[in-house]
mmCIF file of C-alpha atoms in Angstrom:
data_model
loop_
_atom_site.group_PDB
_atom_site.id
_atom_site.type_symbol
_atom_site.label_atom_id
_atom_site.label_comp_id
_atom_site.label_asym_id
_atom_site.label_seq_id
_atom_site.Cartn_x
_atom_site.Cartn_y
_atom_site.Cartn_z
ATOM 1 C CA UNK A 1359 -10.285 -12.299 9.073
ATOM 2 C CA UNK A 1360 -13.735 -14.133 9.293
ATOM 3 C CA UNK A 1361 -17.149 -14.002 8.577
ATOM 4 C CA UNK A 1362 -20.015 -15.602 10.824
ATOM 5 C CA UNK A 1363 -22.941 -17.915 9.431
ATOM 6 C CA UNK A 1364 -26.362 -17.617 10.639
ATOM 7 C CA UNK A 1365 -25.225 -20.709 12.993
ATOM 8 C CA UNK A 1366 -23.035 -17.651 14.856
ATOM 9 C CA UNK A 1367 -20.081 -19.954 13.689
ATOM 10 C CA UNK A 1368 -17.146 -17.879 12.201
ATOM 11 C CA UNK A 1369 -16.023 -19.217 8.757
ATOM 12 C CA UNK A 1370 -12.685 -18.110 6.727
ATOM 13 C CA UNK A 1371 -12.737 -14.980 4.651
ATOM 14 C CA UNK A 1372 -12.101 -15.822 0.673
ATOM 15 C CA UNK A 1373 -9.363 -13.629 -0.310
ATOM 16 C CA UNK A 1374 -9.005 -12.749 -3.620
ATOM 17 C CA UNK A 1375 -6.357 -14.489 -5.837
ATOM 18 C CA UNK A 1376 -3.354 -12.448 -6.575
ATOM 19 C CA UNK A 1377 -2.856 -10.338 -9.557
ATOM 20 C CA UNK A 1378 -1.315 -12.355 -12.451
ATOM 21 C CA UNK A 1379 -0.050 -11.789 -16.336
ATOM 22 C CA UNK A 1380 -1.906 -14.225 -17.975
ATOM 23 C CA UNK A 1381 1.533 -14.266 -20.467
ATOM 24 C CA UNK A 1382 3.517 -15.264 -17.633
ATOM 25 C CA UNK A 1383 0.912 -17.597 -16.147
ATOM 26 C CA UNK A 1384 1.226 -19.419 -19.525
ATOM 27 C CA UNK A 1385 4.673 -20.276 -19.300
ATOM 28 C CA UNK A 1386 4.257 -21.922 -15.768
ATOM 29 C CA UNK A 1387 5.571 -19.362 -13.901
ATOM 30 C CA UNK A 1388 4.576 -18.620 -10.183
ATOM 31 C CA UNK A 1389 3.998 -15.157 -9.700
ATOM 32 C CA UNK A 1390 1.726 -12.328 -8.691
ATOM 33 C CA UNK A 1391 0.353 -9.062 -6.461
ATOM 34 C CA UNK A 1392 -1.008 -8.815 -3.373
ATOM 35 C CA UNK A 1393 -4.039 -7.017 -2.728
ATOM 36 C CA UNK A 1394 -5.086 -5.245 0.597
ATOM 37 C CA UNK A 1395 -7.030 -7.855 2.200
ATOM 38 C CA UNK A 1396 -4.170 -10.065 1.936
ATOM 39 C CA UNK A 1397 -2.687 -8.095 5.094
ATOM 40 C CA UNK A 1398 0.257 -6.174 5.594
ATOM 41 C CA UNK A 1399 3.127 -8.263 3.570
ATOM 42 C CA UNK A 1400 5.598 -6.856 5.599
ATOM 43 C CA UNK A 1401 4.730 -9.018 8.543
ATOM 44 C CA UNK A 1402 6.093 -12.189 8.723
ATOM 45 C CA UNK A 1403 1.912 -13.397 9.704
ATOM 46 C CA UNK A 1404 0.745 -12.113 6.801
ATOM 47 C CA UNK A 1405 3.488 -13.837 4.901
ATOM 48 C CA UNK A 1406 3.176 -17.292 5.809
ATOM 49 C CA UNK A 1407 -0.667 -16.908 5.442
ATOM 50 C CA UNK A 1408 -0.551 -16.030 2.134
ATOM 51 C CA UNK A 1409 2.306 -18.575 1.175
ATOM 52 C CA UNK A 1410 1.088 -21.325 2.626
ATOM 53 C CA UNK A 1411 -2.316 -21.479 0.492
ATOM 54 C CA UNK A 1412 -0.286 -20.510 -2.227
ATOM 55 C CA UNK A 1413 1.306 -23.763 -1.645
ATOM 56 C CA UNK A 1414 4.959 -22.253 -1.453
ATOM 57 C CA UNK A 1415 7.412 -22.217 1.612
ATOM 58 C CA UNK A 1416 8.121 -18.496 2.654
ATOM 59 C CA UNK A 1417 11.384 -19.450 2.947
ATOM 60 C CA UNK A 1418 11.471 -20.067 -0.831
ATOM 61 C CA UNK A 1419 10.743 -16.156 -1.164
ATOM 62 C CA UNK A 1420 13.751 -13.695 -0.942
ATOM 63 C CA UNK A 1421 13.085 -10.411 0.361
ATOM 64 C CA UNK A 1422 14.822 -7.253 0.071
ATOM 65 C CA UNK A 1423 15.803 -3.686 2.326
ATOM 66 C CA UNK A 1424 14.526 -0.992 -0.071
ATOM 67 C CA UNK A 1425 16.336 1.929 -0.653
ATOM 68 C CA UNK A 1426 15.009 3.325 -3.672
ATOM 69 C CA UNK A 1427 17.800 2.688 -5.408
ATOM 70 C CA UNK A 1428 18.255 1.885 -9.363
ATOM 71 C CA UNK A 1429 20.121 -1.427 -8.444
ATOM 72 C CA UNK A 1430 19.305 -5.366 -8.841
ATOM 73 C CA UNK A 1431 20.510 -8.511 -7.438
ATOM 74 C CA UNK A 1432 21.671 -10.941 -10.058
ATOM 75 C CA UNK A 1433 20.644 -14.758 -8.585
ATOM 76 C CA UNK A 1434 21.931 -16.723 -11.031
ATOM 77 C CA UNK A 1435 23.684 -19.806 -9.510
ATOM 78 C CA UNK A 1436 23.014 -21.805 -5.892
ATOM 79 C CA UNK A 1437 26.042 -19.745 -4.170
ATOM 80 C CA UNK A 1438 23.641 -16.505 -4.731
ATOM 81 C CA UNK A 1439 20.806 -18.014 -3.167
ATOM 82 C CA UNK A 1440 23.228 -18.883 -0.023
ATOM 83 C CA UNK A 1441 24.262 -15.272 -0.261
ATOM 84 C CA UNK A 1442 21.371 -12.846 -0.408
ATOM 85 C CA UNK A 1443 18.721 -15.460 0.967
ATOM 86 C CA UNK A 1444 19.445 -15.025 4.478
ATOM 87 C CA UNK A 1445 19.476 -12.431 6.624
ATOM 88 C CA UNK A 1446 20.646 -9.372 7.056
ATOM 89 C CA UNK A 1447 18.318 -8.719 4.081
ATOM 90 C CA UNK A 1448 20.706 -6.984 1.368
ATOM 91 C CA UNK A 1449 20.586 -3.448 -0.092
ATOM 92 C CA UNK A 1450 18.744 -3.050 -3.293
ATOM 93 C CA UNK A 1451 15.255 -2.634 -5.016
ATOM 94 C CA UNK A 1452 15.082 -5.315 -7.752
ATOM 95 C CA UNK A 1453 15.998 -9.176 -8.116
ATOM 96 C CA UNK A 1454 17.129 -10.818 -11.196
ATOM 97 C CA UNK A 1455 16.771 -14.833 -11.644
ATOM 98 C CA UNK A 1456 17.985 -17.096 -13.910
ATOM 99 C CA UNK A 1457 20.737 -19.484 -14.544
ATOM 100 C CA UNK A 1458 18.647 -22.642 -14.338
ATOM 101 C CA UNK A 1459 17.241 -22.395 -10.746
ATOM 102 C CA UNK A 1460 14.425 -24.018 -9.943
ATOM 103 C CA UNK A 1461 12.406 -23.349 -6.448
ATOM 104 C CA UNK A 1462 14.013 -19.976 -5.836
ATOM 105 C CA UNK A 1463 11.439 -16.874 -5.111
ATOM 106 C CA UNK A 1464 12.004 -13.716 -4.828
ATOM 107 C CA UNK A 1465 10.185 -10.514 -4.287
ATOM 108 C CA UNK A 1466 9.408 -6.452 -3.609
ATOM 109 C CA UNK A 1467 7.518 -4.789 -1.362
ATOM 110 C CA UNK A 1468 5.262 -1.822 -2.733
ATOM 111 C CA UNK A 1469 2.249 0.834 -1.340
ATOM 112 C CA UNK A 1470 2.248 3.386 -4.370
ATOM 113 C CA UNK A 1471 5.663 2.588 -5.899
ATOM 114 C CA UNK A 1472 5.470 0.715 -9.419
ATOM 115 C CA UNK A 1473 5.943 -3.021 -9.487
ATOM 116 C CA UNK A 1474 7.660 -4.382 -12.641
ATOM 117 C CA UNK A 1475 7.839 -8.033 -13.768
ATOM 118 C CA UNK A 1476 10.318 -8.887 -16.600
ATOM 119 C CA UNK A 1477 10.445 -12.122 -18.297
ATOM 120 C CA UNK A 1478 12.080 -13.726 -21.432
ATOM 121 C CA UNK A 1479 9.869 -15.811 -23.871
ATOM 122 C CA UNK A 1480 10.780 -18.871 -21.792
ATOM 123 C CA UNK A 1481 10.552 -17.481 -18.041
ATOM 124 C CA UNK A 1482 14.051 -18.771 -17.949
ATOM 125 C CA UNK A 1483 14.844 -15.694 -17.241
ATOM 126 C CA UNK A 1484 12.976 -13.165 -14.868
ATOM 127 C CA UNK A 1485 12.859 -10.017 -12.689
ATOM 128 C CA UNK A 1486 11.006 -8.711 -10.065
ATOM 129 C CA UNK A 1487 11.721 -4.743 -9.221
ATOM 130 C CA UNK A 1488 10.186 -2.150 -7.215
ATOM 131 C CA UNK A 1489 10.014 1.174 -9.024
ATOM 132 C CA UNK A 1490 9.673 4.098 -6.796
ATOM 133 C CA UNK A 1491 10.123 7.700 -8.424
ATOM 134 C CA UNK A 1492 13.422 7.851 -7.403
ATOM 135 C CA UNK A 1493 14.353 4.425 -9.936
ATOM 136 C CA UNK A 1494 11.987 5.130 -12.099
ATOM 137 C CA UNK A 1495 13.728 8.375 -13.241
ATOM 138 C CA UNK A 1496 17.135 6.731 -12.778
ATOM 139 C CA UNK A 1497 16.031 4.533 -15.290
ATOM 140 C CA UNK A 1498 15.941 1.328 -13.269
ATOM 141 C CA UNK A 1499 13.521 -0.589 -15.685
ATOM 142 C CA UNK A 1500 15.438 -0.027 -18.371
ATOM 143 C CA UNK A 1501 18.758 -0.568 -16.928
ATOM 144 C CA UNK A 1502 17.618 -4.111 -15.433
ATOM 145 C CA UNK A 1503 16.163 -4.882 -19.046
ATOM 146 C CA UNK A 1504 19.210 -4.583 -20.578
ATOM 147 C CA UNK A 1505 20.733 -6.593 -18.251
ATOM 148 C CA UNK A 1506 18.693 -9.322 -18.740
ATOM 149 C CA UNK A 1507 19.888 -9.719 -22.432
ATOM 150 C CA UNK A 1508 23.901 -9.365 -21.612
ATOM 151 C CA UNK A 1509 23.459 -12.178 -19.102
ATOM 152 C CA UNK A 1510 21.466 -14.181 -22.291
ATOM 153 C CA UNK A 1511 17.390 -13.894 -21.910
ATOM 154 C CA UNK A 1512 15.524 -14.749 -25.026
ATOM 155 C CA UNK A 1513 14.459 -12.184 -26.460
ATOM 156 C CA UNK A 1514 12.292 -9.804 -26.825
ATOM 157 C CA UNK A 1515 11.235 -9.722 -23.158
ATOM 158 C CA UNK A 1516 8.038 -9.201 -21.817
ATOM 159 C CA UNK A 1517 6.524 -6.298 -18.641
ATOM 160 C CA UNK A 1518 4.073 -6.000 -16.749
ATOM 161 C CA UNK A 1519 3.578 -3.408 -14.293
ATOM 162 C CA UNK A 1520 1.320 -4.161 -11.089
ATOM 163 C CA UNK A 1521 -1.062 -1.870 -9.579
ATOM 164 C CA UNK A 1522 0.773 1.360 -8.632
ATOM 165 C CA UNK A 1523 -0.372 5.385 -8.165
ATOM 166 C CA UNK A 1524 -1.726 6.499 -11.413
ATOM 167 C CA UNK A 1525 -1.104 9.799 -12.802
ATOM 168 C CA UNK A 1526 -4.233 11.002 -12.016
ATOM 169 C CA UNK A 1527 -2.929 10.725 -8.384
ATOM 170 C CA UNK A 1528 0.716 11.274 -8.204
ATOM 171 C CA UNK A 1529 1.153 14.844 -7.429
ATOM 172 C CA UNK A 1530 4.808 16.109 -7.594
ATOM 173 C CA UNK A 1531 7.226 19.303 -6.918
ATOM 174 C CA UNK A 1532 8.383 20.774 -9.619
ATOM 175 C CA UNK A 1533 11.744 19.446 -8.199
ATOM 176 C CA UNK A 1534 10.744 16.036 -9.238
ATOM 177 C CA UNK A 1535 8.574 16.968 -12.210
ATOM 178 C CA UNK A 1536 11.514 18.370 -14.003
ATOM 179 C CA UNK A 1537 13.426 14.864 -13.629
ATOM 180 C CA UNK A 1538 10.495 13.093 -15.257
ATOM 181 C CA UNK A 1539 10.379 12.824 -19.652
ATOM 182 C CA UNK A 1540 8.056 16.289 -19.774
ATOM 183 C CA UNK A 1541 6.002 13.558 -22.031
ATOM 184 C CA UNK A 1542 4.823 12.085 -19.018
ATOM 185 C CA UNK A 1543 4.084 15.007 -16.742
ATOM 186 C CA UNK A 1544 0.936 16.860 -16.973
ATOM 187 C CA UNK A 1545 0.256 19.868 -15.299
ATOM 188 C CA UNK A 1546 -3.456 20.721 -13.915
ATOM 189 C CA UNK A 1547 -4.976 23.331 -11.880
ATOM 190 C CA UNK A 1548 -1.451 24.755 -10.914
ATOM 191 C CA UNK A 1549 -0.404 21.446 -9.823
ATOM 192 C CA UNK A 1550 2.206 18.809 -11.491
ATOM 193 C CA UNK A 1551 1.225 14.743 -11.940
ATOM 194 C CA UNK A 1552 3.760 12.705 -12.896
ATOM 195 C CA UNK A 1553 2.607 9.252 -14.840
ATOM 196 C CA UNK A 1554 5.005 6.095 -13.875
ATOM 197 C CA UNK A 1555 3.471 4.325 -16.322
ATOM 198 C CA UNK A 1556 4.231 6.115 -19.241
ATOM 199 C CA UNK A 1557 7.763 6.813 -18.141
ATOM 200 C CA UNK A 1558 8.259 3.010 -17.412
ATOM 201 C CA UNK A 1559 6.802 2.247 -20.823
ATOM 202 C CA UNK A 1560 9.315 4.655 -22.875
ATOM 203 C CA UNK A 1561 12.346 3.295 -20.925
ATOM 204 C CA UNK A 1562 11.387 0.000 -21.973
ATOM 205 C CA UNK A 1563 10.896 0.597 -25.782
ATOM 206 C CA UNK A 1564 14.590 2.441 -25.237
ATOM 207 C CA UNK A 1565 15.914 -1.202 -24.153
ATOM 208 C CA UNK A 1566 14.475 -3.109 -26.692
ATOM 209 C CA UNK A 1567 11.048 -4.164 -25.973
ATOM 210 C CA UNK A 1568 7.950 -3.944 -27.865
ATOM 211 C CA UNK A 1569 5.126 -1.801 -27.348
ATOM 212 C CA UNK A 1570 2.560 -4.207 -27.538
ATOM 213 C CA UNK A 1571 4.617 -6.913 -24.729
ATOM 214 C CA UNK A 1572 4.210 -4.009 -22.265
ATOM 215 C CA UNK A 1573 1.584 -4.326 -19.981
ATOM 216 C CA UNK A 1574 0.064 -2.451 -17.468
ATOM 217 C CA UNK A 1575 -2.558 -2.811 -14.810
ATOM 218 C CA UNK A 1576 -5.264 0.022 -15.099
ATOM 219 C CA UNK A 1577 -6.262 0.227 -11.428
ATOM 220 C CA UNK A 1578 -4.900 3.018 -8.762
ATOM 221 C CA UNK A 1579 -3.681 1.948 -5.421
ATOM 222 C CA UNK A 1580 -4.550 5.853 -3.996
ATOM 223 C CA UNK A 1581 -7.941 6.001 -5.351
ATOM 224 C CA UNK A 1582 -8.884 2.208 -5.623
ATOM 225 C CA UNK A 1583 -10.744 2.392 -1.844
ATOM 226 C CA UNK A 1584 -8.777 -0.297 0.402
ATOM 227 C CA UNK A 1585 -8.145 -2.127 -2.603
ATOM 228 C CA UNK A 1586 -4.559 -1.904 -2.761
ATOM 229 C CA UNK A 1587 -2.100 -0.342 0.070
ATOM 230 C CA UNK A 1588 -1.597 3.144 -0.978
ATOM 231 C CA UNK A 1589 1.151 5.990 1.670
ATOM 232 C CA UNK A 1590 -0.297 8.669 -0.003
ATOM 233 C CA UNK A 1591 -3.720 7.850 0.863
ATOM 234 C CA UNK A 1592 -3.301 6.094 4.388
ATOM 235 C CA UNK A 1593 0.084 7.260 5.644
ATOM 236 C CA UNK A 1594 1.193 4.185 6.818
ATOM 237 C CA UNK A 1595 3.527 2.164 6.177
ATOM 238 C CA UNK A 1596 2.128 -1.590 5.009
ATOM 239 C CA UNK A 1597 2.717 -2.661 1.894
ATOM 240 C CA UNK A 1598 1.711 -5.410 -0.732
ATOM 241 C CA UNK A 1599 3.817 -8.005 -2.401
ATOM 242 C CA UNK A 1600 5.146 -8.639 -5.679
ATOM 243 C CA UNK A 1601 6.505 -12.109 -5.976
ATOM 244 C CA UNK A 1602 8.168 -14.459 -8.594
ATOM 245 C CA UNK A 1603 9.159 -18.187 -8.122
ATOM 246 C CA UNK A 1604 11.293 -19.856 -10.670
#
């Protein structure tokens, strides 16, 4: 996208900068959400754009097919990389790194769905996951929390969740309501709203970590404007990025 001067010349569009944990930042890890005007991140365009002032090769950035699933890929040595970097993408919703990689990325797609970083106090070890409803209730954050600390992260680990759909937005049937911790569903003017965040939060105290090294971003993507990629406000199908580079 551009602008134009008064000279009628067009000039380059600042983007914003991605969204970053400042905790993760500090341990020299590469990481971060897209926002809207970074394009649709599930175009290969967009992609590269982004990347390449970013400084990183988009081939250094594993991607995923989605399924809403409950399930991560462990990366942990090169013959992973050579195994779930190349296409056909594989299966799953989540990416665990480690093992002493270097230059490996890997990330989630997201346009309402929760993103989750994970991290031990070194950054040695790391995940990236996309939490839709239907992992969230299965318990995915947890589940790829815990096995973070079988396969030997330093503990305690560290969240943070990117911008996702609030619970002031996330209307649900009662057939998905009733799946949710009744903690974190709250019920106004006849109508169910189910709140990731809170149910993301109490599955990671269950796995170990500490309140206060859970983190969450505050913003909405359905009622932040064209802030954020949102279905349930646009319908469509683009999506922002969640990345992670070892």
């Amino acid at each position: 996208m551009t602008d134009t001067q008064t000279t009628g010349q067009p000039v380059p569009q600042i983007m914003p900068a991605p969204i970053t944990d400042p905790r993760l930042s500090a341990l020299g890890a590469t990481h971060g959400s897209t926002f809207y005007a970074h394009g649709d991140m599930k175009t290969a365009a967009a992609r590269k754009s982004f990347f390449t002032r970013l400084g990183i090769a988009p081939a250094r950035i594993m991607l995923l097919h989605q399924i809403h699933s409950a399930d991560a890929l462990e990366v942990l040595r090169a013959d992973d990389v050579a195994r779930y970097g190349f296409r056909p993408r594989p299966n799953a919703d989540g990416w665990i790194l480690g093992g002493g990689l270097r230059g490996i990325g890997a990330a989630v797609y997201s346009a309402d769905c929760a993103p989750v970083f994970l991290w031990d106090k070194k950054a040695a070890s790391v995940a990236i996951l996309h939490c839709g409803w239907r992992g969230t209730v299965a318990g995915f954050a947890g589940k790829a929390a815990r096995r973070m600390t079988e396969l030997g992260a330093a503990g305690p680990l560290n969240a943070f969740i990117a911008p996702h759909i609030g619970a002031c937005c996330f209307e649900v049937g009662p057939e998905v309501a009733c799946q949710f911790n009744p903690a974190c569903v709250t019920r106004k003017n006849g109508r169910d709203y189910a709140d990731i965040t809170l149910e993301l939060t109490l599955q990671l105290q269950a796995a170990g970590l500490n309140r206060a090294d859970i983190r969450s971003a505050p913003q909405c993507t359905r009622c932040s404007g064209e802030t954020y990629h949102s279905f349930r406000r646009t319908g469509r199908t683009s999506a922002m990025l969640s990345y992670i580079l070892l």
